[in-house]
Coordinates of C-alpha atoms and ligand atoms in Angstrom, one line a residue:
M1 CA 29.3 -15.4 -44.7
P2 CA 27.4 -12.9 -46.9
R3 CA 27.2 -9.4 -45.6
V4 CA 23.5 -9.3 -45.4
L5 CA 23.6 -11.9 -42.7
F6 CA 25.9 -9.7 -40.6
L7 CA 23.4 -6.9 -41.1
V8 CA 20.8 -9.0 -39.4
A9 CA 23.2 -9.9 -36.6
V10 CA 24.3 -6.4 -35.9
N11 CA 20.8 -4.9 -36.2
K12 CA 19.6 -6.9 -33.3
G13 CA 22.5 -5.9 -31.1
N14 CA 23.0 -3.0 -28.9
V15 CA 26.6 -2.4 -29.3
M16 CA 27.3 -0.6 -26.1
C17 CA 28.9 -2.3 -23.1
G18 CA 30.2 -5.8 -22.7
I19 CA 29.1 -8.8 -20.6
V20 CA 31.0 -11.9 -19.5
G21 CA 30.0 -14.7 -17.2
Y22 CA 31.5 -18.0 -16.1
I23 CA 30.4 -21.0 -14.1
G24 CA 32.4 -24.2 -13.8
W25 CA 35.4 -25.6 -12.0
R26 CA 38.1 -23.0 -12.7
E27 CA 38.8 -19.8 -10.7
A28 CA 36.4 -17.3 -12.1
S29 CA 38.0 -13.9 -11.6
P30 CA 41.0 -14.2 -14.0
L31 CA 38.7 -15.7 -16.6
L32 CA 36.2 -12.8 -16.2
L33 CA 38.9 -10.1 -16.3
K34 CA 40.5 -11.6 -19.4
G35 CA 37.1 -11.8 -21.0
L36 CA 36.3 -8.2 -20.2
K37 CA 39.6 -7.2 -21.8
R38 CA 38.5 -9.0 -25.0
L39 CA 35.4 -6.7 -25.0
E40 CA 37.2 -3.4 -24.4
Y41 CA 37.1 -2.7 -28.2
R42 CA 33.4 -1.9 -27.6
G43 CA 34.5 1.1 -25.6
Y44 CA 34.6 1.3 -21.9
D45 CA 34.5 3.8 -19.1
S46 CA 34.2 1.5 -16.1
A47 CA 34.3 -2.2 -15.3
G48 CA 33.2 -4.6 -12.6
I49 CA 32.8 -8.2 -11.6
A50 CA 30.6 -10.1 -9.1
L51 CA 32.0 -13.4 -7.8
L52 CA 30.0 -16.2 -6.2
N53 CA 31.9 -18.2 -3.6
G54 CA 29.4 -20.5 -1.8
S55 CA 27.1 -18.2 0.1
V56 CA 29.3 -15.1 -0.3
L57 CA 28.7 -12.7 -3.1
T58 CA 31.5 -10.1 -3.7
V59 CA 31.2 -7.2 -6.1
M60 CA 34.2 -5.2 -7.2
K61 CA 33.8 -2.3 -9.7
Q62 CA 35.4 1.0 -10.6
K63 CA 35.7 3.7 -13.1
G64 CA 38.4 3.2 -15.8
S65 CA 39.8 0.3 -17.7
V66 CA 39.7 -3.4 -16.9
S67 CA 43.4 -3.3 -16.2
G68 CA 42.8 -0.8 -13.4
L69 CA 40.2 -3.1 -11.9
E70 CA 42.6 -6.0 -12.2
T71 CA 45.3 -4.2 -10.3
D72 CA 43.0 -2.9 -7.7
T73 CA 41.4 -6.2 -7.0
C74 CA 44.6 -8.2 -6.6
V75 CA 44.3 -8.3 -2.9
E76 CA 40.6 -9.1 -2.9
R77 CA 41.1 -11.6 -5.5
A78 CA 43.5 -13.5 -3.3
S79 CA 40.8 -13.7 -0.7
M80 CA 38.3 -14.8 -3.3
Q81 CA 40.3 -17.8 -4.5
G82 CA 37.9 -20.6 -4.9
A83 CA 35.1 -18.6 -6.5
T84 CA 34.2 -20.6 -9.6
A85 CA 31.2 -18.6 -10.8
G86 CA 30.8 -14.9 -11.5
I87 CA 29.7 -12.2 -14.0
G88 CA 31.6 -9.2 -15.3
H89 CA 30.8 -6.0 -17.3
T90 CA 32.5 -3.2 -19.2
R91 CA 30.4 -0.1 -19.3
W92 CA 30.0 2.4 -22.1
A93 CA 27.8 4.9 -20.4
T94 CA 24.3 5.8 -21.7
H95 CA 22.6 7.0 -18.5
G96 CA 24.8 8.6 -15.8
E97 CA 28.4 9.6 -16.1
P98 CA 31.3 7.1 -15.9
S99 CA 32.0 6.7 -12.2
D100 CA 32.5 4.0 -9.6
R101 CA 28.9 3.9 -8.5
N102 CA 27.5 3.9 -12.0
A103 CA 29.7 0.9 -12.9
H104 CA 28.0 -2.5 -13.0
P105 CA 27.3 -4.9 -11.3
H106 CA 24.5 -3.3 -9.3
E107 CA 23.6 -4.8 -6.0
N108 CA 20.5 -4.9 -3.8
A109 CA 20.7 -3.4 -0.3
A110 CA 21.3 -6.8 1.3
G111 CA 24.2 -7.5 -1.0
D112 CA 22.9 -10.9 -1.9
L113 CA 21.8 -10.1 -5.5
A114 CA 23.7 -8.6 -8.4
V115 CA 22.8 -7.6 -11.9
I116 CA 24.7 -6.5 -15.0
H117 CA 22.9 -5.1 -18.0
N118 CA 23.5 -4.0 -21.6
G119 CA 20.9 -1.9 -23.3
I120 CA 18.5 0.8 -22.3
I121 CA 15.5 0.4 -19.9
E122 CA 13.0 2.9 -21.4
N123 CA 10.6 3.0 -18.6
Y124 CA 13.2 3.1 -15.9
S125 CA 12.1 6.4 -14.4
A126 CA 8.5 5.1 -13.9
L127 CA 9.9 1.9 -12.3
K128 CA 12.3 3.9 -10.2
Q129 CA 9.5 6.0 -8.8
E130 CA 7.5 2.9 -7.8
L131 CA 10.5 1.4 -6.2
L132 CA 11.4 4.6 -4.3
T133 CA 7.9 4.6 -2.8
E134 CA 8.5 1.0 -1.7
G135 CA 11.6 2.2 0.2
Y136 CA 14.3 1.2 -2.2
L137 CA 17.4 3.4 -2.2
F138 CA 19.3 4.0 -5.5
L139 CA 23.0 4.4 -5.4
S140 CA 23.6 5.1 -9.1
E141 CA 22.2 7.3 -11.8
T142 CA 21.8 4.4 -14.2
D143 CA 18.7 2.9 -15.8
S144 CA 20.1 -0.5 -15.1
E145 CA 19.9 -0.3 -11.3
V146 CA 16.1 -0.5 -11.4
L147 CA 16.5 -4.1 -12.5
V148 CA 18.2 -5.4 -9.4
H149 CA 15.7 -3.6 -7.1
L150 CA 12.8 -4.8 -9.2
I151 CA 13.9 -8.4 -9.0
D152 CA 14.6 -8.1 -5.3
W153 CA 11.2 -6.5 -4.7
I154 CA 9.3 -9.2 -6.6
W155 CA 11.3 -12.0 -5.0
S156 CA 10.8 -10.6 -1.5
R157 CA 7.0 -10.5 -1.9
E158 CA 6.6 -14.1 -2.9
T159 CA 8.8 -16.7 -1.1
S160 CA 7.7 -19.4 -3.5
L161 CA 9.7 -17.7 -6.2
N162 CA 13.3 -18.4 -7.1
L163 CA 16.0 -16.4 -8.8
E164 CA 14.8 -17.5 -12.2
S165 CA 11.0 -16.9 -11.7
A166 CA 11.6 -13.6 -9.9
T167 CA 13.8 -12.4 -12.9
R168 CA 11.2 -13.6 -15.3
Q169 CA 8.4 -11.7 -13.5
A170 CA 10.5 -8.6 -13.2
L171 CA 11.2 -8.6 -17.0
R172 CA 7.5 -8.5 -17.7
H173 CA 7.4 -5.0 -16.2
V174 CA 10.4 -3.8 -18.3
E175 CA 10.3 -1.9 -21.5
G176 CA 13.4 -1.4 -23.6
A177 CA 16.4 -3.5 -24.5
Y178 CA 18.4 -5.8 -22.3
G179 CA 21.1 -8.3 -22.3
L180 CA 21.1 -9.3 -18.6
C181 CA 23.0 -11.5 -16.1
V182 CA 21.7 -12.0 -12.6
V183 CA 23.4 -13.9 -9.7
S184 CA 22.5 -14.4 -6.1
S185 CA 24.2 -15.9 -3.1
R186 CA 20.8 -17.3 -2.1
E187 CA 21.2 -19.6 -5.2
P188 CA 24.9 -19.6 -5.7
D189 CA 25.2 -22.3 -8.3
K190 CA 23.5 -20.6 -11.2
I191 CA 23.6 -17.6 -13.4
V192 CA 20.3 -16.3 -14.9
V193 CA 20.6 -14.6 -18.2
A194 CA 18.0 -12.9 -20.5
R195 CA 18.0 -11.2 -23.8
K196 CA 15.8 -8.7 -25.6
G197 CA 17.5 -6.5 -28.2
S198 CA 21.0 -6.9 -26.8
P199 CA 22.9 -10.0 -27.7
L200 CA 23.9 -12.9 -25.4
V201 CA 25.9 -16.0 -26.2
I202 CA 26.4 -19.1 -24.0
G203 CA 29.7 -21.0 -24.6
I204 CA 29.6 -24.7 -23.8
G205 CA 32.7 -26.2 -22.3
E206 CA 33.5 -29.4 -20.3
G207 CA 31.8 -29.0 -17.0
E208 CA 31.9 -25.2 -17.5
F209 CA 29.9 -22.6 -19.3
F210 CA 30.7 -19.1 -20.5
I211 CA 28.4 -16.2 -21.1
A212 CA 29.1 -13.2 -23.1
S213 CA 27.6 -10.3 -25.1
D214 CA 29.5 -11.6 -28.2
A215 CA 31.7 -14.5 -28.9
A216 CA 35.1 -12.7 -28.4
P217 CA 35.7 -13.7 -24.8
I218 CA 34.4 -17.3 -25.4
V219 CA 36.3 -18.4 -28.5
E220 CA 39.6 -19.2 -26.8
H221 CA 37.8 -21.6 -24.4
T222 CA 35.2 -23.3 -26.6
K223 CA 34.0 -23.2 -30.1
K224 CA 30.5 -24.5 -29.2
V225 CA 28.0 -21.8 -28.6
V226 CA 24.3 -21.2 -28.2
Y227 CA 22.9 -17.8 -29.2
L228 CA 19.9 -16.6 -27.2
A229 CA 17.1 -15.1 -29.2
D230 CA 15.1 -12.1 -28.2
G231 CA 12.6 -12.8 -25.4
E232 CA 14.6 -15.8 -24.1
L233 CA 15.8 -16.4 -20.6
A234 CA 18.3 -19.1 -19.6
V235 CA 19.5 -20.7 -16.3
V236 CA 23.1 -21.7 -16.6
T237 CA 24.6 -24.1 -14.0
R238 CA 27.7 -26.3 -13.8
E239 CA 25.6 -29.2 -15.1
G240 CA 24.1 -27.4 -18.2
Y241 CA 21.8 -24.7 -19.4
C242 CA 18.0 -24.5 -19.9
V243 CA 16.6 -21.9 -22.2
K244 CA 13.0 -20.8 -21.9
S245 CA 10.8 -18.1 -23.4
I246 CA 9.8 -15.2 -21.1
E247 CA 6.4 -17.0 -20.9
N248 CA 8.3 -19.9 -19.3
I249 CA 8.1 -22.4 -22.3
E250 CA 11.2 -24.5 -22.8
Q251 CA 13.1 -23.7 -26.1
E252 CA 15.1 -26.1 -28.3
K253 CA 18.4 -24.5 -29.0
I254 CA 20.9 -25.3 -31.8
V255 CA 24.5 -25.5 -30.8
T256 CA 26.6 -23.5 -33.3
E257 CA 30.3 -24.1 -34.1
L258 CA 32.4 -20.9 -34.1
D259 CA 34.8 -20.6 -37.0
F260 CA 35.8 -17.0 -36.4
S261 CA 39.1 -15.5 -35.5
L262 CA 39.1 -13.2 -32.5
E263 CA 39.7 -10.2 -34.6
K264 CA 36.8 -11.0 -36.9
I265 CA 34.5 -11.4 -33.9
E266 CA 35.5 -7.9 -32.6
K267 CA 34.5 -6.5 -35.9
G268 CA 31.3 -8.4 -36.0
G269 CA 32.5 -10.4 -39.0
F270 CA 33.2 -7.3 -41.0
E271 CA 36.6 -6.5 -42.6
H272 CA 36.9 -3.1 -40.9
F273 CA 35.3 -1.3 -38.0
M274 CA 34.3 1.4 -40.4
L275 CA 32.2 -1.0 -42.4
K276 CA 30.7 -2.5 -39.3
E277 CA 29.8 1.0 -38.1
I278 CA 28.2 1.9 -41.5
F279 CA 26.1 -1.3 -41.1
E280 CA 25.1 -0.5 -37.6
Q281 CA 23.4 2.7 -38.6
P282 CA 19.8 1.4 -38.8
E283 CA 20.1 0.1 -35.2
V284 CA 21.8 3.3 -34.1
M285 CA 19.1 5.5 -35.5
H286 CA 16.6 3.4 -33.7
D287 CA 18.6 3.8 -30.5
V288 CA 18.7 7.6 -30.8
M289 CA 15.0 7.7 -31.0
R290 CA 14.4 5.0 -28.4
G291 CA 12.2 6.5 -25.6
R292 CA 12.3 9.9 -27.2
V293 CA 10.0 9.7 -30.2
R294 CA 6.5 9.1 -28.8
L295 CA 4.6 8.1 -31.9
G296 CA 1.3 7.6 -30.0
E297 CA 1.4 11.1 -28.6
G298 CA 2.8 12.6 -31.8
R299 CA 5.7 14.3 -29.9
V300 CA 9.3 14.2 -29.0
C301 CA 10.5 13.9 -25.4
L302 CA 14.1 15.1 -24.9
G303 CA 14.8 14.6 -21.2
G304 CA 18.2 16.3 -21.3
I305 CA 16.8 19.6 -22.3
A306 CA 13.4 19.5 -20.7
D307 CA 14.2 22.1 -18.1
Y308 CA 15.6 24.5 -20.7
L309 CA 13.0 24.0 -23.5
D310 CA 11.3 27.4 -23.0
R311 CA 14.6 29.2 -23.0
L312 CA 15.7 27.3 -26.1
K313 CA 12.4 28.1 -27.9
Q314 CA 12.8 31.8 -27.0
A315 CA 16.4 32.1 -28.3
K316 CA 16.8 35.1 -30.6
R317 CA 19.5 33.1 -32.4
I318 CA 21.1 29.7 -32.2
T319 CA 24.8 29.2 -33.1
I320 CA 26.0 25.7 -33.7
C321 CA 29.8 25.0 -33.3
A322 CA 31.6 21.8 -34.3
C323 CA 34.5 20.4 -36.3
G324 CA 34.8 17.9 -39.1
T325 CA 31.9 15.6 -39.7
S326 CA 30.1 17.0 -36.7
W327 CA 30.2 20.4 -38.5
H328 CA 28.4 18.9 -41.4
A329 CA 25.7 17.6 -39.0
A330 CA 25.6 21.2 -37.7
L331 CA 24.8 22.5 -41.1
L332 CA 21.9 20.2 -41.4
G333 CA 20.9 21.3 -37.9
E334 CA 20.7 24.9 -39.3
Y335 CA 18.4 23.8 -42.1
L336 CA 16.2 21.7 -39.8
I337 CA 15.8 24.2 -37.0
E338 CA 15.1 27.1 -39.3
E339 CA 12.6 25.0 -41.2
F340 CA 10.7 23.6 -38.2
A341 CA 11.3 26.0 -35.4
R342 CA 11.8 29.3 -37.4
I343 CA 14.7 30.3 -35.1
P344 CA 17.6 31.9 -37.0
V345 CA 20.7 29.6 -36.9
E346 CA 24.3 30.2 -37.7
V347 CA 26.9 27.5 -38.0
D348 CA 30.5 28.1 -37.1
Y349 CA 33.7 26.0 -37.3
A350 CA 34.5 25.8 -33.6
S351 CA 38.1 26.9 -34.4
E352 CA 36.8 30.1 -36.1
F353 CA 34.2 30.9 -33.5
R354 CA 36.7 30.9 -30.7
Y355 CA 39.2 33.2 -32.3
R356 CA 37.0 35.8 -33.9
N357 CA 35.5 37.6 -30.9
P358 CA 31.9 36.5 -31.8
I359 CA 28.9 38.6 -30.8
V360 CA 27.1 36.3 -28.4
G361 CA 25.1 37.2 -25.4
S362 CA 22.5 36.0 -22.9
D363 CA 19.7 35.9 -25.5
D364 CA 21.7 33.4 -27.5
V365 CA 21.9 29.7 -27.4
V366 CA 25.1 27.9 -28.6
I367 CA 24.9 24.2 -29.5
V368 CA 28.1 22.3 -29.6
I369 CA 28.2 19.0 -31.4
S370 CA 30.9 16.5 -30.9
Q371 CA 31.1 12.7 -31.2
S372 CA 34.0 12.4 -28.7
G373 CA 33.1 15.3 -26.5
E374 CA 36.8 16.0 -26.3
T375 CA 37.7 18.0 -29.4
A376 CA 39.8 20.9 -28.2
D377 CA 38.4 23.6 -30.5
T378 CA 34.8 22.6 -29.8
L379 CA 35.5 22.7 -26.1
A380 CA 37.1 26.1 -26.4
A381 CA 34.1 27.4 -28.4
L382 CA 31.9 26.1 -25.6
R383 CA 33.9 27.9 -22.9
T384 CA 33.9 31.2 -25.0
A385 CA 30.1 31.0 -25.4
K386 CA 29.6 30.4 -21.7
E387 CA 31.9 33.3 -20.7
K388 CA 29.7 35.5 -22.9
G389 CA 26.6 34.4 -21.1
A390 CA 25.0 32.2 -23.7
L391 CA 23.1 29.0 -22.8
V392 CA 25.3 26.2 -24.1
M393 CA 23.8 22.9 -25.1
G394 CA 25.7 19.8 -26.1
I395 CA 25.1 16.9 -28.5
C396 CA 27.7 14.3 -27.7
N397 CA 28.2 10.6 -28.1
V398 CA 30.6 9.8 -25.3
V399 CA 28.8 10.0 -22.0
G400 CA 30.6 11.9 -19.3
S401 CA 33.1 13.5 -21.8
T402 CA 34.4 17.0 -21.0
I403 CA 32.0 18.7 -23.4
A404 CA 29.1 16.8 -22.0
R405 CA 30.0 17.8 -18.5
E406 CA 30.6 21.5 -19.2
T407 CA 27.5 22.2 -21.2
Q408 CA 24.4 23.4 -19.2
C409 CA 22.1 20.9 -20.9
G410 CA 22.2 18.5 -23.8
M411 CA 21.6 15.1 -25.2
Y412 CA 23.5 11.9 -25.9
T413 CA 23.3 10.3 -29.3
H414 CA 23.6 6.7 -28.0
A415 CA 25.5 5.6 -31.1
G416 CA 27.8 3.3 -29.2
P417 CA 31.6 3.5 -29.5
E418 CA 32.8 4.6 -32.8
I419 CA 36.2 3.1 -33.5
G420 CA 36.8 3.8 -37.2
V421 CA 38.5 7.2 -37.5
A422 CA 36.2 8.3 -40.3
S423 CA 32.9 9.1 -38.6
T424 CA 29.8 7.4 -40.0
K425 CA 27.3 6.2 -37.5
A426 CA 28.0 9.2 -35.2
F427 CA 27.0 11.5 -38.1
T428 CA 23.6 9.8 -38.7
A429 CA 23.0 9.7 -35.0
Q430 CA 23.7 13.5 -34.7
V431 CA 21.4 14.3 -37.6
T432 CA 18.6 12.1 -36.1
M433 CA 19.1 14.0 -32.9
L434 CA 19.0 17.4 -34.6
Y435 CA 15.8 16.3 -36.4
M436 CA 14.1 15.5 -33.1
L437 CA 15.5 18.7 -31.6
A438 CA 14.2 20.9 -34.4
L439 CA 10.7 19.4 -34.0
S440 CA 10.7 19.8 -30.3
L441 CA 11.7 23.5 -30.6
S442 CA 8.9 24.2 -33.1
K443 CA 6.2 26.6 -31.9
D444 CA 2.5 26.3 -32.7
K445 CA 2.7 29.0 -35.3
S446 CA 5.6 27.4 -37.2
I447 CA 4.2 23.9 -37.7
S448 CA 1.0 22.1 -36.7
Q449 CA 0.7 19.2 -34.3
S450 CA -0.4 16.9 -37.1
E451 CA 2.6 17.8 -39.2
I452 CA 4.9 17.0 -36.3
A453 CA 3.2 13.6 -36.0
L454 CA 3.7 13.0 -39.7
H455 CA 7.4 13.9 -39.5
L456 CA 7.9 11.6 -36.5
R457 CA 6.3 8.8 -38.3
E458 CA 8.5 9.3 -41.3
L459 CA 11.6 9.4 -39.0
S460 CA 10.6 6.2 -37.3
E461 CA 10.5 4.5 -40.7
I462 CA 14.1 5.7 -41.6
P463 CA 16.0 2.8 -40.0
E464 CA 14.2 0.3 -42.2
K465 CA 14.9 2.4 -45.3
A466 CA 18.6 2.7 -44.3
A467 CA 18.8 -1.1 -43.9
R468 CA 17.5 -1.4 -47.5
I469 CA 20.3 0.9 -48.8
L470 CA 22.9 -1.3 -47.1
Q471 CA 21.7 -4.1 -49.3
L472 CA 23.1 -2.1 -52.3
D473 CA 26.6 -2.7 -51.0
S474 CA 27.7 -4.9 -53.8
Q475 CA 26.4 -2.5 -56.5
I476 CA 28.3 0.3 -54.8
Q477 CA 31.4 -1.9 -54.6
S478 CA 31.3 -2.4 -58.4
I479 CA 31.0 1.3 -59.0
A480 CA 34.0 1.8 -56.7
E481 CA 36.0 -0.7 -58.9
R482 CA 35.3 1.5 -62.0
F483 CA 36.2 4.8 -60.4
K484 CA 38.9 3.9 -57.9
D485 CA 41.8 5.3 -60.0
A486 CA 40.3 8.8 -60.4
K487 CA 42.5 11.6 -59.2
N488 CA 39.7 14.0 -58.2
F489 CA 36.0 13.8 -57.3
L490 CA 33.3 16.4 -57.2
Y491 CA 30.3 16.0 -55.0
L492 CA 27.2 18.1 -55.6
G493 CA 23.9 18.5 -53.7
R494 CA 21.3 21.1 -53.2
G495 CA 19.4 22.1 -50.1
Y496 CA 19.4 19.4 -47.5
N497 CA 21.8 17.4 -49.6
F498 CA 24.5 20.1 -49.9
P499 CA 25.9 19.2 -46.4
V500 CA 25.7 15.6 -47.5
A501 CA 27.8 16.4 -50.6
L502 CA 30.4 17.9 -48.2
E503 CA 30.3 14.9 -46.0
G504 CA 30.6 12.5 -48.9
A505 CA 33.7 14.4 -50.2
L506 CA 35.2 14.4 -46.7
K507 CA 34.8 10.7 -46.3
L508 CA 36.5 10.0 -49.6
K509 CA 39.5 12.3 -49.0
E510 CA 39.9 11.1 -45.4
I511 CA 40.3 7.4 -46.2
S512 CA 41.3 7.1 -49.8
Y513 CA 43.6 10.2 -50.1
I514 CA 41.8 11.2 -53.3
H515 CA 41.2 14.9 -53.7
A516 CA 37.5 15.5 -53.4
E517 CA 35.3 18.6 -53.1
G518 CA 31.7 19.1 -52.0
Y519 CA 29.8 21.9 -53.5
P520 CA 26.3 23.3 -53.6
A521 CA 25.2 22.2 -57.1
A522 CA 24.2 25.7 -58.2
E523 CA 27.6 27.1 -57.3
M524 CA 29.3 24.7 -59.7
K525 CA 29.0 27.2 -62.5
H526 CA 30.9 29.7 -60.4
G527 CA 34.1 27.7 -60.5
P528 CA 34.2 23.9 -60.3
I529 CA 32.7 23.6 -63.7
A530 CA 36.1 24.6 -65.1
L531 CA 37.5 21.4 -63.7
I532 CA 35.0 19.0 -65.4
D533 CA 36.3 16.8 -68.2
E534 CA 36.1 13.1 -69.0
D535 CA 38.4 12.2 -66.1
M536 CA 36.2 13.9 -63.4
P537 CA 33.7 11.7 -61.6
V538 CA 30.8 13.9 -60.3
I539 CA 28.6 12.5 -57.6
I540 CA 25.2 14.2 -57.7
I541 CA 22.5 13.8 -55.2
A542 CA 19.3 14.0 -57.2
T543 CA 16.5 12.7 -55.0
H544 CA 12.9 13.8 -55.4
D545 CA 12.5 17.1 -53.5
S546 CA 11.8 20.7 -54.2
T547 CA 15.2 21.1 -56.0
Y548 CA 14.8 18.1 -58.2
S549 CA 14.3 19.9 -61.6
K550 CA 17.2 22.2 -60.9
I551 CA 19.5 19.3 -60.1
L552 CA 18.5 17.6 -63.4
S553 CA 19.8 20.7 -65.2
N554 CA 23.0 20.5 -63.2
I555 CA 23.5 16.9 -64.3
E556 CA 23.0 18.0 -68.0
E557 CA 25.6 20.7 -67.4
V558 CA 28.1 18.1 -66.2
R559 CA 27.3 15.6 -69.0
S560 CA 27.7 18.2 -71.7
R561 CA 31.3 18.7 -70.5
K562 CA 31.9 15.0 -70.5
G563 CA 31.9 14.6 -66.7
R564 CA 31.1 11.1 -65.5
V565 CA 28.0 11.3 -63.4
I566 CA 27.2 8.9 -60.5
A567 CA 23.8 9.9 -59.2
I568 CA 21.9 9.1 -56.0
A569 CA 18.2 9.1 -57.0
S570 CA 14.9 8.1 -55.5
E571 CA 13.4 4.7 -56.3
G572 CA 10.9 5.0 -59.2
D573 CA 12.9 7.8 -60.8
T574 CA 13.1 7.5 -64.6
E575 CA 14.8 10.8 -65.6
V576 CA 18.1 10.5 -63.9
S577 CA 19.1 7.2 -65.5
R578 CA 18.9 8.8 -68.9
L579 CA 21.6 11.3 -67.9
A580 CA 23.9 9.5 -65.4
E581 CA 26.5 6.8 -66.0
E582 CA 25.6 5.1 -62.7
V583 CA 22.5 5.5 -60.5
I584 CA 22.1 4.3 -56.9
Y585 CA 18.4 4.2 -56.1
I586 CA 17.4 4.8 -52.5
P587 CA 13.9 4.7 -50.9
Q588 CA 11.7 7.7 -51.2
A589 CA 11.7 10.2 -48.4
S590 CA 10.8 13.8 -47.9
G591 CA 13.5 16.5 -48.3
P592 CA 14.5 17.3 -44.7
I593 CA 14.9 13.6 -43.8
T594 CA 16.8 12.5 -47.0
P595 CA 20.3 13.2 -45.6
L596 CA 19.9 10.2 -43.3
L597 CA 19.6 8.1 -46.4
T598 CA 21.7 9.8 -49.1
V599 CA 24.8 9.8 -46.9
I600 CA 24.9 6.0 -46.6
P601 CA 25.8 5.2 -50.3
L602 CA 28.5 7.9 -50.1
Q603 CA 30.0 6.3 -47.0
L604 CA 30.0 2.9 -48.7
L605 CA 31.5 4.3 -51.9
A606 CA 34.4 6.0 -50.0
Y607 CA 34.9 2.8 -48.0
H608 CA 35.2 0.6 -51.1
I609 CA 37.3 3.0 -53.1
A610 CA 39.7 3.2 -50.2
T611 CA 40.0 -0.5 -49.6
L612 CA 40.4 -1.2 -53.3
R613 CA 43.3 1.3 -53.2
G614 CA 44.8 -0.7 -50.3
C615 CA 44.3 2.1 -47.7
N616 CA 44.0 1.5 -44.0
V617 CA 40.4 2.7 -43.7
D618 CA 40.2 2.4 -39.9
R619 CA 43.4 4.3 -39.3
P620 CA 43.9 6.8 -42.1
R621 CA 47.3 8.5 -42.2
N622 CA 47.7 11.7 -40.3
L623 CA 44.2 11.7 -38.8
A624 CA 43.1 11.1 -35.2
K625 CA 39.7 10.0 -33.9
S626 CA 39.7 12.6 -31.2
V627 CA 41.6 15.8 -31.8
T628 CA 42.5 17.2 -28.4
V629 CA 45.2 19.7 -29.7
E630 CA 44.4 23.1 -31.0
Ligands
LIG1 C1 38.4 14.3 -36.1 C2 37.8 13.0 -36.6 C3 36.5 13.3 -37.3 C4 35.6 14.1 -36.5 C5 36.2 15.4 -35.9 C6 35.3 16.0 -34.9 O1 38.8 15.1 -37.2 O2 38.7 12.4 -37.4 O3 35.9 12.1 -37.7 O4 34.4 14.4 -37.2 O5 37.5 15.1 -35.3 O6 35.3 15.2 -33.8 P1 34.2 15.2 -32.7 O7 34.5 14.1 -31.8 O8 34.2 16.5 -32.0 O9 32.9 15.0 -33.4

C-alpha cells in the first residue's frame, strides 16, 4: 500500500489506548484479555474488562498491565464462565493519573451500564458540572467517565429510549474525539459502538463479532472487517451489525479483507515504529492543541498551569532543564518565551544543572521537559530546583510519570506512546506546547491581542502543512540513497532553526551511527569550516525568515569549499536552488513556527539513511528510550 494512504489512516486515529470487544458463542474473557495484550504496543498504564452474562454485568479493572489483570481476575473469571459478550480497554492516560479508579470501563451508579472510550472529550468539564448538579457522582478523574453518566441520564429521562438511541443522543452533546463501546445488562445481547476521530473496526466471524481500535486483536480470528467512519454508530449483536450515522440514517458498509501480518498492523502498516511516529505528527500536533487553542477567543487555555499563571508571568527568570531531544525543544522554548513573553530564559542540560550548585530561588521558575517523565537527571534537576524554592513546572508526555507527579504544575503533550527510541513526535508535541505556553505567558506590553490571535491561527494551520511535508518522503528517500555512505554530516541553522540543526544531527547519529554535528550557521567560520571538502554533506536550513540573506551567504561559503549542500527552503524560493545540490521545499511559515516543519524532513532523512545502511532504527545500539540511570 502506498505510504500516503497510511498517512490518511493514521491521521484520523487517536493513537492512545486500545479497545477490544466480543459478542458471539465463545467465552469472552480470555478472548478480550488476549486482544488487549495485542494492543499493549500502544502503551498502557491500566486495563479493564466488562463482561455480560445474561442480566449480570461485571467490571474488572486495575492499574498496570493486562497480565496483572489476567492473574487477578482468575478467580472471578471462573465465576464468569459462560459470559459470551464483553468489552475491554488498555489505557494510556490523558486525563487523570494511572490508577484503578481511572481505568476503564467506567460504570453508572446502578452498575448496569459500562463504557470504554479512546480519545479526548473536550467539553467534559462543562458536561461534568451539569451532571454533578443532576446528582451524579464521579469516581474517576477521567474525561471518559462523563460518557457513562450522560448516557445514563438521558436514558433514565425517557423510557422509550434504548441503549442505542440513548448513546446516540448523548453523543450529540459531546465535543472532541471518541472511539466508544457501551454495554448494558438491561440489553445484554448487544454492544453499541461509535467513532469520531478515534478508529474502530468490526471483525466479522461465524456467529461472532469482534470490535477493536485497530485490526491487531482481530486478525487471528477473522480477516473480514468493516471500518467505521467518523460520525458512525453501530449496534453489534450475535446475529449481525447495523451501522448508522449519528443522525440515525443506515449506512452501507464495505467488508474489507485483511492481508496484514500482526506486526504490520501494530506498526500501522509502516516498516518501523519510528516512521509511523514521524507520520503521526500532524495528528499529534492537533491533539496537543485540542481544547487548548481557542481560535474564536484568540487565546490559549492551559488548564494545568491556570492556577499558577500569574506567578509564571511574574517570574524574574525561567530555567528549562531537559536531556537529549527534549533539551533541543527546551532551546526552542527559550527563543519562544523570550520573544513572546519577554521573560529571560536559560536552558540547562539537566545533568549539568543538578551538579553545579545553580543559583535558583523563590523568584525563579524551573520548567522540566521530558517525554518519558522518568529521566533520572531531569528528575534530579527537578528536585534540586524544588529544594531551592523555585516553582517547578513540567511538560511530560507520559501521564502519571514521576516527573509529572513531582512538579507543582504542568501540562501533558498528549503525543501518545512513543516506541521508537529516537524521539520524533514527542519533540514536535513539546515544541507545540512551548509555543502555546510562550503565548499564554505574554503580557499586554510584549505582544498585542491581535498578534496572539494571528499566531494561534498560524499554529492551527501547522498540522496540515506538516502533512504536506510528509508527502515528500520519496524525494527524501532518494536524497538518502545518494548520501548514505558519507562519514560525516554537518547541520547548520540560524535563529529558530539552530536547535533544529542540533536535532537533525542528533537523529542521524542516533540511528545511523554516522558522525554528525549541528551548528549555528554563523559559527561555522569559527571551526567547522575547516572540515568542509567534497566529501562533507552540509544540511542547511534556509527558510524565509529574518536570517535568510545571511544563510544564503553561508551556503556560498560551503559551496566555495566544495561542500555538498542539501537545503531546506521555503516553497517559492528561487535563490537556494542555484546554490544547493538538493533542495527540499516546505510550506511557508513565519520564523518562530518553522521548527515544527523544518525538523520533519530531517527526521525522514535520518530514518532513510539509517534503514539504507541496515541499522535497526527502532532500537539503535547502546541507546535506551528512557534513561533512568544517572
Ligand atoms: C534518551 C532517549 C532520547 C530522549 C532522552 C530524554 O536519550 O533516547 O530520545 O530525548 O532520553 O528523554 P525524556 O524522556 O526525558 O524526554
